[in-house]
mmCIF file of C-alpha atoms in Angstrom:
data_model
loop_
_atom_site.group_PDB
_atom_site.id
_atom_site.type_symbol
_atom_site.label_atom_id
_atom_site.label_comp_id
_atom_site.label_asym_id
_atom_site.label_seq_id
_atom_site.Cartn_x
_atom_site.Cartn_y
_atom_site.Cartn_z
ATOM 1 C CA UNK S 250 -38.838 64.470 25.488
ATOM 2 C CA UNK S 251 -40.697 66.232 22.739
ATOM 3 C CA UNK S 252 -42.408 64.624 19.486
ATOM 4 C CA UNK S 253 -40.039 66.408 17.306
ATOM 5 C CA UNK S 254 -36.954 64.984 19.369
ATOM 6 C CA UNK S 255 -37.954 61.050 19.181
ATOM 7 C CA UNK S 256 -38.932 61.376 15.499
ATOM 8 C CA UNK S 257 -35.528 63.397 15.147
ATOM 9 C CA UNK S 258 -33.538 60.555 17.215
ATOM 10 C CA UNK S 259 -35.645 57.770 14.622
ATOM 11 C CA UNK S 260 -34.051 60.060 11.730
ATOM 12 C CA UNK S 261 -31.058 59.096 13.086
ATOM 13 C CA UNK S 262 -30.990 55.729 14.030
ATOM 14 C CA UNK S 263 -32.267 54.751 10.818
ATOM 15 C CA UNK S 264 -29.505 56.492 9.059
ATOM 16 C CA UNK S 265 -26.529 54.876 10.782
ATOM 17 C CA UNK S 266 -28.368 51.766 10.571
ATOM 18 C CA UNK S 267 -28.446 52.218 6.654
ATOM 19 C CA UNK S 268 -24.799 53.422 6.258
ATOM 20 C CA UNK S 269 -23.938 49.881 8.664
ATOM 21 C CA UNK S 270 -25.326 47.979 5.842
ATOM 22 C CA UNK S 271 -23.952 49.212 3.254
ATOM 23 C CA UNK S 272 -20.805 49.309 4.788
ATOM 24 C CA UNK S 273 -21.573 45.489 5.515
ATOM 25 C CA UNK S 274 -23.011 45.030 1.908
ATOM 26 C CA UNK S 275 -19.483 46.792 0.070
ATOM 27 C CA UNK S 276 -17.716 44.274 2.404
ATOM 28 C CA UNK S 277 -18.926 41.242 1.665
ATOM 29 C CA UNK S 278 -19.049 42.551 -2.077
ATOM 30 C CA UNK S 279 -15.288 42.699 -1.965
ATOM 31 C CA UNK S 280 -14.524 39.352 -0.244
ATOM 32 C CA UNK S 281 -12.748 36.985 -2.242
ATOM 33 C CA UNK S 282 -12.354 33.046 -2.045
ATOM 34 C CA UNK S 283 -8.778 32.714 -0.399
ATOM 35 C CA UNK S 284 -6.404 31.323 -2.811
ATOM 36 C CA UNK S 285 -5.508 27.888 -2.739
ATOM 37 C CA UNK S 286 -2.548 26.800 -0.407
ATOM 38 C CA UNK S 287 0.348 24.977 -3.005
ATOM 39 C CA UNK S 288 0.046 20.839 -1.998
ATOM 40 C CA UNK S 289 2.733 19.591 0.083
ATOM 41 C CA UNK S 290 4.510 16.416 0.632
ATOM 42 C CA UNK S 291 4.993 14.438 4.048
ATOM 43 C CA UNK S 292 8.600 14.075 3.063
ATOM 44 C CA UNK S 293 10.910 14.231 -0.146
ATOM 45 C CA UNK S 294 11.926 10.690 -0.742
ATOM 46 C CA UNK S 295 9.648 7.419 -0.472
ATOM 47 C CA UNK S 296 10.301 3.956 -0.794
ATOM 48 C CA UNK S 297 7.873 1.646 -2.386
ATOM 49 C CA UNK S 298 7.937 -2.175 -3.773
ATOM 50 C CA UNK S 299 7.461 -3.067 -7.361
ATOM 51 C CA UNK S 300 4.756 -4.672 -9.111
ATOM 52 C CA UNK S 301 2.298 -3.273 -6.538
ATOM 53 C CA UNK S 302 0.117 0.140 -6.550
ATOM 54 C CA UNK S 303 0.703 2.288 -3.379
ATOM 55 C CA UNK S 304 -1.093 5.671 -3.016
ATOM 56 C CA UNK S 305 1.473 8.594 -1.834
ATOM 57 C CA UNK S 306 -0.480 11.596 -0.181
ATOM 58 C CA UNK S 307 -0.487 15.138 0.301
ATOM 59 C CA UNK S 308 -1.913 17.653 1.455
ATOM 60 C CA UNK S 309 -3.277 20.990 0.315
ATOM 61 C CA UNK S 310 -3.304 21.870 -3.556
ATOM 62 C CA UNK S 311 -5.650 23.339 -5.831
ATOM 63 C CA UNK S 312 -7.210 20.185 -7.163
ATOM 64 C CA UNK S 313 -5.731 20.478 -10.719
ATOM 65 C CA UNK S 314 -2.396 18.467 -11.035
ATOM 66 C CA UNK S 315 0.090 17.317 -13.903
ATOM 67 C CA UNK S 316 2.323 14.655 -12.834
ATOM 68 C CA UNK S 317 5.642 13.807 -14.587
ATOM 69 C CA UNK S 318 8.374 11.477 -13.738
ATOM 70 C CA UNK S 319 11.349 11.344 -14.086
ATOM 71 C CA UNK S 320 11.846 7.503 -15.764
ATOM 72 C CA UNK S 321 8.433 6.128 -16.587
ATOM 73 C CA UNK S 322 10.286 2.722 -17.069
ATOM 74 C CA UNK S 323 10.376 2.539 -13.590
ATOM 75 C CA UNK S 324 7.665 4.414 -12.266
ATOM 76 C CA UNK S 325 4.997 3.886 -14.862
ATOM 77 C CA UNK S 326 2.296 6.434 -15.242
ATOM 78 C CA UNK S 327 1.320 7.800 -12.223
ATOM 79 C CA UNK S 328 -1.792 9.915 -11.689
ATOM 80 C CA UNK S 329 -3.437 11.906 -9.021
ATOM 81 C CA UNK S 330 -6.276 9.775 -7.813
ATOM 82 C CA UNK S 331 -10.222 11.303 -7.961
ATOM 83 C CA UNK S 332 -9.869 12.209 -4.063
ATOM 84 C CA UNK S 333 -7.675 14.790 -5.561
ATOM 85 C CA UNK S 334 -5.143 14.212 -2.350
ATOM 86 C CA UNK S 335 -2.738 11.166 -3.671
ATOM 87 C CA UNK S 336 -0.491 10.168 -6.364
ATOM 88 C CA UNK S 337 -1.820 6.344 -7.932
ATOM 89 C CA UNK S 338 2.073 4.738 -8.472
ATOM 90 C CA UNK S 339 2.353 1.312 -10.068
ATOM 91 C CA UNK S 340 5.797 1.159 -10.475
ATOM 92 C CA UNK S 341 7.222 -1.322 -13.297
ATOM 93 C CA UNK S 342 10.714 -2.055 -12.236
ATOM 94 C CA UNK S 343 13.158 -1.347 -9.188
ATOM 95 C CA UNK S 344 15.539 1.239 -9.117
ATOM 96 C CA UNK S 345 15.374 4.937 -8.185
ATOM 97 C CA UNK S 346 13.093 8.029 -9.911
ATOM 98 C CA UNK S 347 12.423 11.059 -9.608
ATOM 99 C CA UNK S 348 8.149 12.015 -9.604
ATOM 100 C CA UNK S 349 6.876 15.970 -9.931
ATOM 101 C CA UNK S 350 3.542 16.872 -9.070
ATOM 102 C CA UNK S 351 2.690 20.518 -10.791
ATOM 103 C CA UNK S 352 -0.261 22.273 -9.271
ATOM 104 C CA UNK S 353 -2.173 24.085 -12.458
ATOM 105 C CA UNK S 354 -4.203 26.201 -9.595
ATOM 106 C CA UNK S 355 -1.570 27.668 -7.696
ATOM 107 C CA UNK S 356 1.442 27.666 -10.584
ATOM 108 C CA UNK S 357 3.791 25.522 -8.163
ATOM 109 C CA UNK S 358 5.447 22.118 -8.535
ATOM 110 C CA UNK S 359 6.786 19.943 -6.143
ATOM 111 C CA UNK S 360 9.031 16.873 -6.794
ATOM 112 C CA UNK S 361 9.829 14.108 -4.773
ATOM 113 C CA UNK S 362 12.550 11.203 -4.882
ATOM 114 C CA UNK S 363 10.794 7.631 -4.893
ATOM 115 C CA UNK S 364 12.906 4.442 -4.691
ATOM 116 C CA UNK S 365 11.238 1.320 -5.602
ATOM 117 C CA UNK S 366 12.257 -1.824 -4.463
ATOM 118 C CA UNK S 367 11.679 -5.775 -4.977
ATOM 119 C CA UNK S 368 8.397 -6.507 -4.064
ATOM 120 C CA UNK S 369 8.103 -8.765 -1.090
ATOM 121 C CA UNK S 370 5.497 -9.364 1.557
ATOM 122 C CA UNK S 371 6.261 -9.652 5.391
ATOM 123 C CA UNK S 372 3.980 -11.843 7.636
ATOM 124 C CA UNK S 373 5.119 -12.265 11.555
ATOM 125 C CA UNK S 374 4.752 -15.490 12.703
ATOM 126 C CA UNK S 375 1.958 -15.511 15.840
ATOM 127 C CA UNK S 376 1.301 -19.059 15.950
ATOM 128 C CA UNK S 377 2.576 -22.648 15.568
ATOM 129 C CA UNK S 378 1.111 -25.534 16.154
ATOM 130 C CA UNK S 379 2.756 -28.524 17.552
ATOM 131 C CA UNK S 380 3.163 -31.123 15.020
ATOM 132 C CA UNK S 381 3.274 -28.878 11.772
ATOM 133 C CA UNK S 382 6.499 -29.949 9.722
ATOM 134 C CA UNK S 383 7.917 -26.889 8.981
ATOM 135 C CA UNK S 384 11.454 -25.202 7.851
ATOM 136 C CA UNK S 385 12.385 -24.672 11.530
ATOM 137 C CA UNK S 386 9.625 -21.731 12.173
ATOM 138 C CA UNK S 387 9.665 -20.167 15.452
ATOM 139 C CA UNK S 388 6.465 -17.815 16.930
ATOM 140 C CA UNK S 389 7.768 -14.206 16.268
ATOM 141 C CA UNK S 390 9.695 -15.346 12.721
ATOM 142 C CA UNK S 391 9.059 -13.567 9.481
ATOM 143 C CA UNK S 392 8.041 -15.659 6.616
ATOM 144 C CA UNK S 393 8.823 -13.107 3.750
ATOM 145 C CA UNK S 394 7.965 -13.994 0.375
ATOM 146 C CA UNK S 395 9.873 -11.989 -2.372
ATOM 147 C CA UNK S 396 9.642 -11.098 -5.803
ATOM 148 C CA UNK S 397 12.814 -10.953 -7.498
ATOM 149 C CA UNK S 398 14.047 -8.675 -10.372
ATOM 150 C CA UNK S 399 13.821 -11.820 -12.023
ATOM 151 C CA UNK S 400 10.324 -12.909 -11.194
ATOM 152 C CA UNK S 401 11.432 -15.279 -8.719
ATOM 153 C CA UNK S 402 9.120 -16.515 -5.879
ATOM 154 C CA UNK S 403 11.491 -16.303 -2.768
ATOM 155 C CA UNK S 404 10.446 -17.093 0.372
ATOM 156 C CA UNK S 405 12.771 -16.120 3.496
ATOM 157 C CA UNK S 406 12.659 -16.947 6.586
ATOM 158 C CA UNK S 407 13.716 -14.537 8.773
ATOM 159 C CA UNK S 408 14.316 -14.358 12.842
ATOM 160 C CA UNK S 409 14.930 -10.508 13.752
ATOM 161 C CA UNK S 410 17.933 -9.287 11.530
ATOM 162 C CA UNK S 411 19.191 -13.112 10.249
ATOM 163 C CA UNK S 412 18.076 -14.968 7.233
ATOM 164 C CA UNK S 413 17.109 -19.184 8.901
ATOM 165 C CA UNK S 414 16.609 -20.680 5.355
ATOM 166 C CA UNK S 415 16.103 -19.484 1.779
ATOM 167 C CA UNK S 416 13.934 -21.430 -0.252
ATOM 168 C CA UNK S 417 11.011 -20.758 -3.041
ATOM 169 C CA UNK S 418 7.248 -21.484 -2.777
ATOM 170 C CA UNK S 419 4.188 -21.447 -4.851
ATOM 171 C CA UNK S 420 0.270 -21.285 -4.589
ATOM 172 C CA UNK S 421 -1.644 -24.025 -6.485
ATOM 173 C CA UNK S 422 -5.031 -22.854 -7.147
ATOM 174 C CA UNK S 423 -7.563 -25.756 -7.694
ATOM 175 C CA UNK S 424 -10.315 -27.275 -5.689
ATOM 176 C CA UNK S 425 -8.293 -26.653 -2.849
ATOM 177 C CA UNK S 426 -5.729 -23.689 -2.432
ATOM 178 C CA UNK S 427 -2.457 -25.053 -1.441
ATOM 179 C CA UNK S 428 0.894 -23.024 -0.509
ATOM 180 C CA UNK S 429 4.513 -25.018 -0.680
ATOM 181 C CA UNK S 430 7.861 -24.145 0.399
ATOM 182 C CA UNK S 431 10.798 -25.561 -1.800
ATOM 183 C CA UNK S 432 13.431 -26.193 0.755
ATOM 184 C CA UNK S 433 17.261 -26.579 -0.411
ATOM 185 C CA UNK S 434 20.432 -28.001 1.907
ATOM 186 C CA UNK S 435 22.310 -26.344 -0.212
ATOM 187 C CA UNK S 436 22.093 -22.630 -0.688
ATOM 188 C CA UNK S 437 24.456 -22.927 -3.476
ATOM 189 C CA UNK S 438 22.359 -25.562 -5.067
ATOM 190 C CA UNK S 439 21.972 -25.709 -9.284
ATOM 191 C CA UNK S 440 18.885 -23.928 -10.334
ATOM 192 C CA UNK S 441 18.125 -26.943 -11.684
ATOM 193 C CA UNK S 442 18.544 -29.214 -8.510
ATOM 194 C CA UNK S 443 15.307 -30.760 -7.097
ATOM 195 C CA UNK S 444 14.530 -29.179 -3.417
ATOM 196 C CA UNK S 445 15.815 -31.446 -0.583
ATOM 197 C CA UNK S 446 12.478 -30.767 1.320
ATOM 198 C CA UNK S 447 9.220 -29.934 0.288
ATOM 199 C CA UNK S 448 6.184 -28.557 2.707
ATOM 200 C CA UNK S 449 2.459 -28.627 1.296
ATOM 201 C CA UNK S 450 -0.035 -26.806 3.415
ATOM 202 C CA UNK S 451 -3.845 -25.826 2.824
ATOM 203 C CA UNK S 452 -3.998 -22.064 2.243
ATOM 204 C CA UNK S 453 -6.715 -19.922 3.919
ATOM 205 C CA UNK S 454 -6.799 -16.772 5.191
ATOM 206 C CA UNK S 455 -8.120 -12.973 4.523
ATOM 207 C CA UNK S 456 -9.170 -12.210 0.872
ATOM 208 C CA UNK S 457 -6.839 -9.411 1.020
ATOM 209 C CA UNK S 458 -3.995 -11.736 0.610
ATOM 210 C CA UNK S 459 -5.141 -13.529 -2.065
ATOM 211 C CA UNK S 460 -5.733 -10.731 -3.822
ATOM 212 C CA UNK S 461 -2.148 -9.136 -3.285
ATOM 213 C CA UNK S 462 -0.414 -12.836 -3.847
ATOM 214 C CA UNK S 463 -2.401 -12.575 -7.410
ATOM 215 C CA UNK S 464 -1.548 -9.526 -8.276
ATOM 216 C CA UNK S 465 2.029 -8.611 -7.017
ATOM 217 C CA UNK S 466 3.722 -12.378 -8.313
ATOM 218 C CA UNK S 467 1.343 -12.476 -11.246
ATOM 219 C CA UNK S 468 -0.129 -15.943 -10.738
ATOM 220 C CA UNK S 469 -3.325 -14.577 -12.767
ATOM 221 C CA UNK S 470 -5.566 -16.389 -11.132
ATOM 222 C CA UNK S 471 -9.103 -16.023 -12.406
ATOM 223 C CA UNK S 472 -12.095 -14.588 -10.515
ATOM 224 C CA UNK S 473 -9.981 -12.936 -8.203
ATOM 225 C CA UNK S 474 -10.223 -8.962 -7.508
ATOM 226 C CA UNK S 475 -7.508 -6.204 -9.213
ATOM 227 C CA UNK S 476 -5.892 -4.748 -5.458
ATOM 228 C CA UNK S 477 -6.395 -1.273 -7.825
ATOM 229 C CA UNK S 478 -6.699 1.471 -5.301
ATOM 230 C CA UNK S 479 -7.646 -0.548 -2.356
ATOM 231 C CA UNK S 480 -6.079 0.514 0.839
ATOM 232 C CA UNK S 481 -5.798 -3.599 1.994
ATOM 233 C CA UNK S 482 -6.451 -2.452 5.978
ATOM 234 C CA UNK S 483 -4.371 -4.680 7.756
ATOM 235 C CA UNK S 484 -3.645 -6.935 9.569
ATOM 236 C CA UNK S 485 -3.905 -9.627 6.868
ATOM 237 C CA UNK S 486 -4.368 -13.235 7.963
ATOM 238 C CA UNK S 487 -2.629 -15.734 6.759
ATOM 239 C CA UNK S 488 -3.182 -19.816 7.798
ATOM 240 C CA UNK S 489 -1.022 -22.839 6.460
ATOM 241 C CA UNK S 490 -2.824 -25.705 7.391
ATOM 242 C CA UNK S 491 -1.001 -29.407 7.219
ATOM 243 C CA UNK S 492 -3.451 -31.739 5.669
ATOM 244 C CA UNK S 493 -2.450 -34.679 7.600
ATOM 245 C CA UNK S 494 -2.483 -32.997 11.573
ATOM 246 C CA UNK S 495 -4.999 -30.253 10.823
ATOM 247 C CA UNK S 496 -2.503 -28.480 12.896
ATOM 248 C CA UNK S 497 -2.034 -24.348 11.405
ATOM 249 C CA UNK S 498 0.743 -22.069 11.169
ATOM 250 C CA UNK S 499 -0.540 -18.580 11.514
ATOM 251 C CA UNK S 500 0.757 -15.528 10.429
ATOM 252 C CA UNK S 501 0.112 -11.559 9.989
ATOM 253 C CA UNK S 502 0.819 -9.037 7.756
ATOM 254 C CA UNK S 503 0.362 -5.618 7.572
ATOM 255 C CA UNK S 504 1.329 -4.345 4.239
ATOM 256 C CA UNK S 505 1.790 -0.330 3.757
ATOM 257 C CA UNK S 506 0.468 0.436 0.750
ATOM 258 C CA UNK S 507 -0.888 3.920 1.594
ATOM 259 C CA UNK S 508 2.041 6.620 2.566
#
């Protein structure tokens, strides 16, 4: 191979190398950021409880939202939450709504049906002690405590799909945090009646609870923490403890609050 031949083969090396570059160069030039993909919904209807916030997420979306619903006197004002993947709902009364999400980026809108209900909290009995007076509580029953349209303070309890007893309760909150039941004989008793039957127990158990007692049957206790955007990872903890036996009740709950 002759001088004149390598330097002619360099010649051309160099020159396909440049036009590869600025092939590569007008490529990356043109490349643009691929537009956002509309948000979307893990279903079209949701079913949350009243006087409690609950996050709904998505997925997708632009990151710039309006959200409008359709009657604010039961959903409140909702928002999309900072994480830019969830709608913040704090509903104000049951009944049924209607809640639209409009994505600014990508010009779309999605709306969703959302049904609130009565608030009420569900904690699975998964121990008893011997020697607790109780209502008649069984390992495995649901104590459910409900808040009424009304702003009643039900409690239920429950043994798969039947209703045991009906009854009321309350949290007294003073040197010592104490739960009672309000037991009646009879269900059709006067609002004003006494209750037949009433259990005291010493109330303990994860700070979550408190917390969501406080805030979702509006005892407005002092010192304790707004549930505002906490996800509340369950299972929550609750303990009844009779003052005379020591003996517990123990219960769990594990309260969906992020859909």
């Amino acid at each position: 191979m002759t001088p004149n031949m390598t330097i002619q083969h360099l010649r051309t090396i160099l020159a396909a190398i440049c036009v590869i570059a600025a092939s590569a160069f007008t490529s990356c030039s043109d490349d643009k950021p691929a537009p956002p993909v509309p948000l979307e919904f893990a279903s079209t209807d949701y079913t949350i409880r009243t006087n409690i916030a609950t996050m709904i997420n998505f997925k997708n979306g632009s990151g710039k939202y309006e959200v409008e619903v359709g009657d604010p006197h039961i959903l409140g004002a909702p928002f999309v939450n900072i994480h830019g993947h969830s709608v913040y709902v704090s509903p104000l009364s049951t009944g049924n709504s209607t809640l639209t999400v409009k994505d600014l980026g990508t010009g779309t809108e999605t709306t969703i049906g959302v049904s609130v209900t009565e608030l009420f909290m569900e904690f699975i009995v998964s121990n008893v002690r011997e020697g607790v007076p109780h209502p008649g509580i069984e390992k495995g029953d649901e104590l459910r405590f409900i808040r009424t349209a009304d702003n009643k303070r039900v409690l239920e309890l429950r043994r798969g799909d039947r209703v045991i007893t009906t009854g009321k309760f309350d949290i007294l909150m003073g040197q010592k945090v104490k739960m009672e039941f309000y037991i009646w004989d009879d269900p059709d008793h006067e609002e004003s009646a006494a209750p037949d039957t009433t259990y005291s127990y010493l109330m303990s158990g994860s700070q979550s609870v408190f917390i969501l007692f406080n805030k979702g049957f509006d005892f407005n206790w002092e010192k304790i923490i707004d549930c505002r955007g906490s996800s509340h990872a369950g299972p929550m903890v609750l303990r009844l403890t009779d003052e005379s036996t020591r003996f517990e009740i123990e219960a769990n709950c594990e309260l969906q609050l992020i859909l």
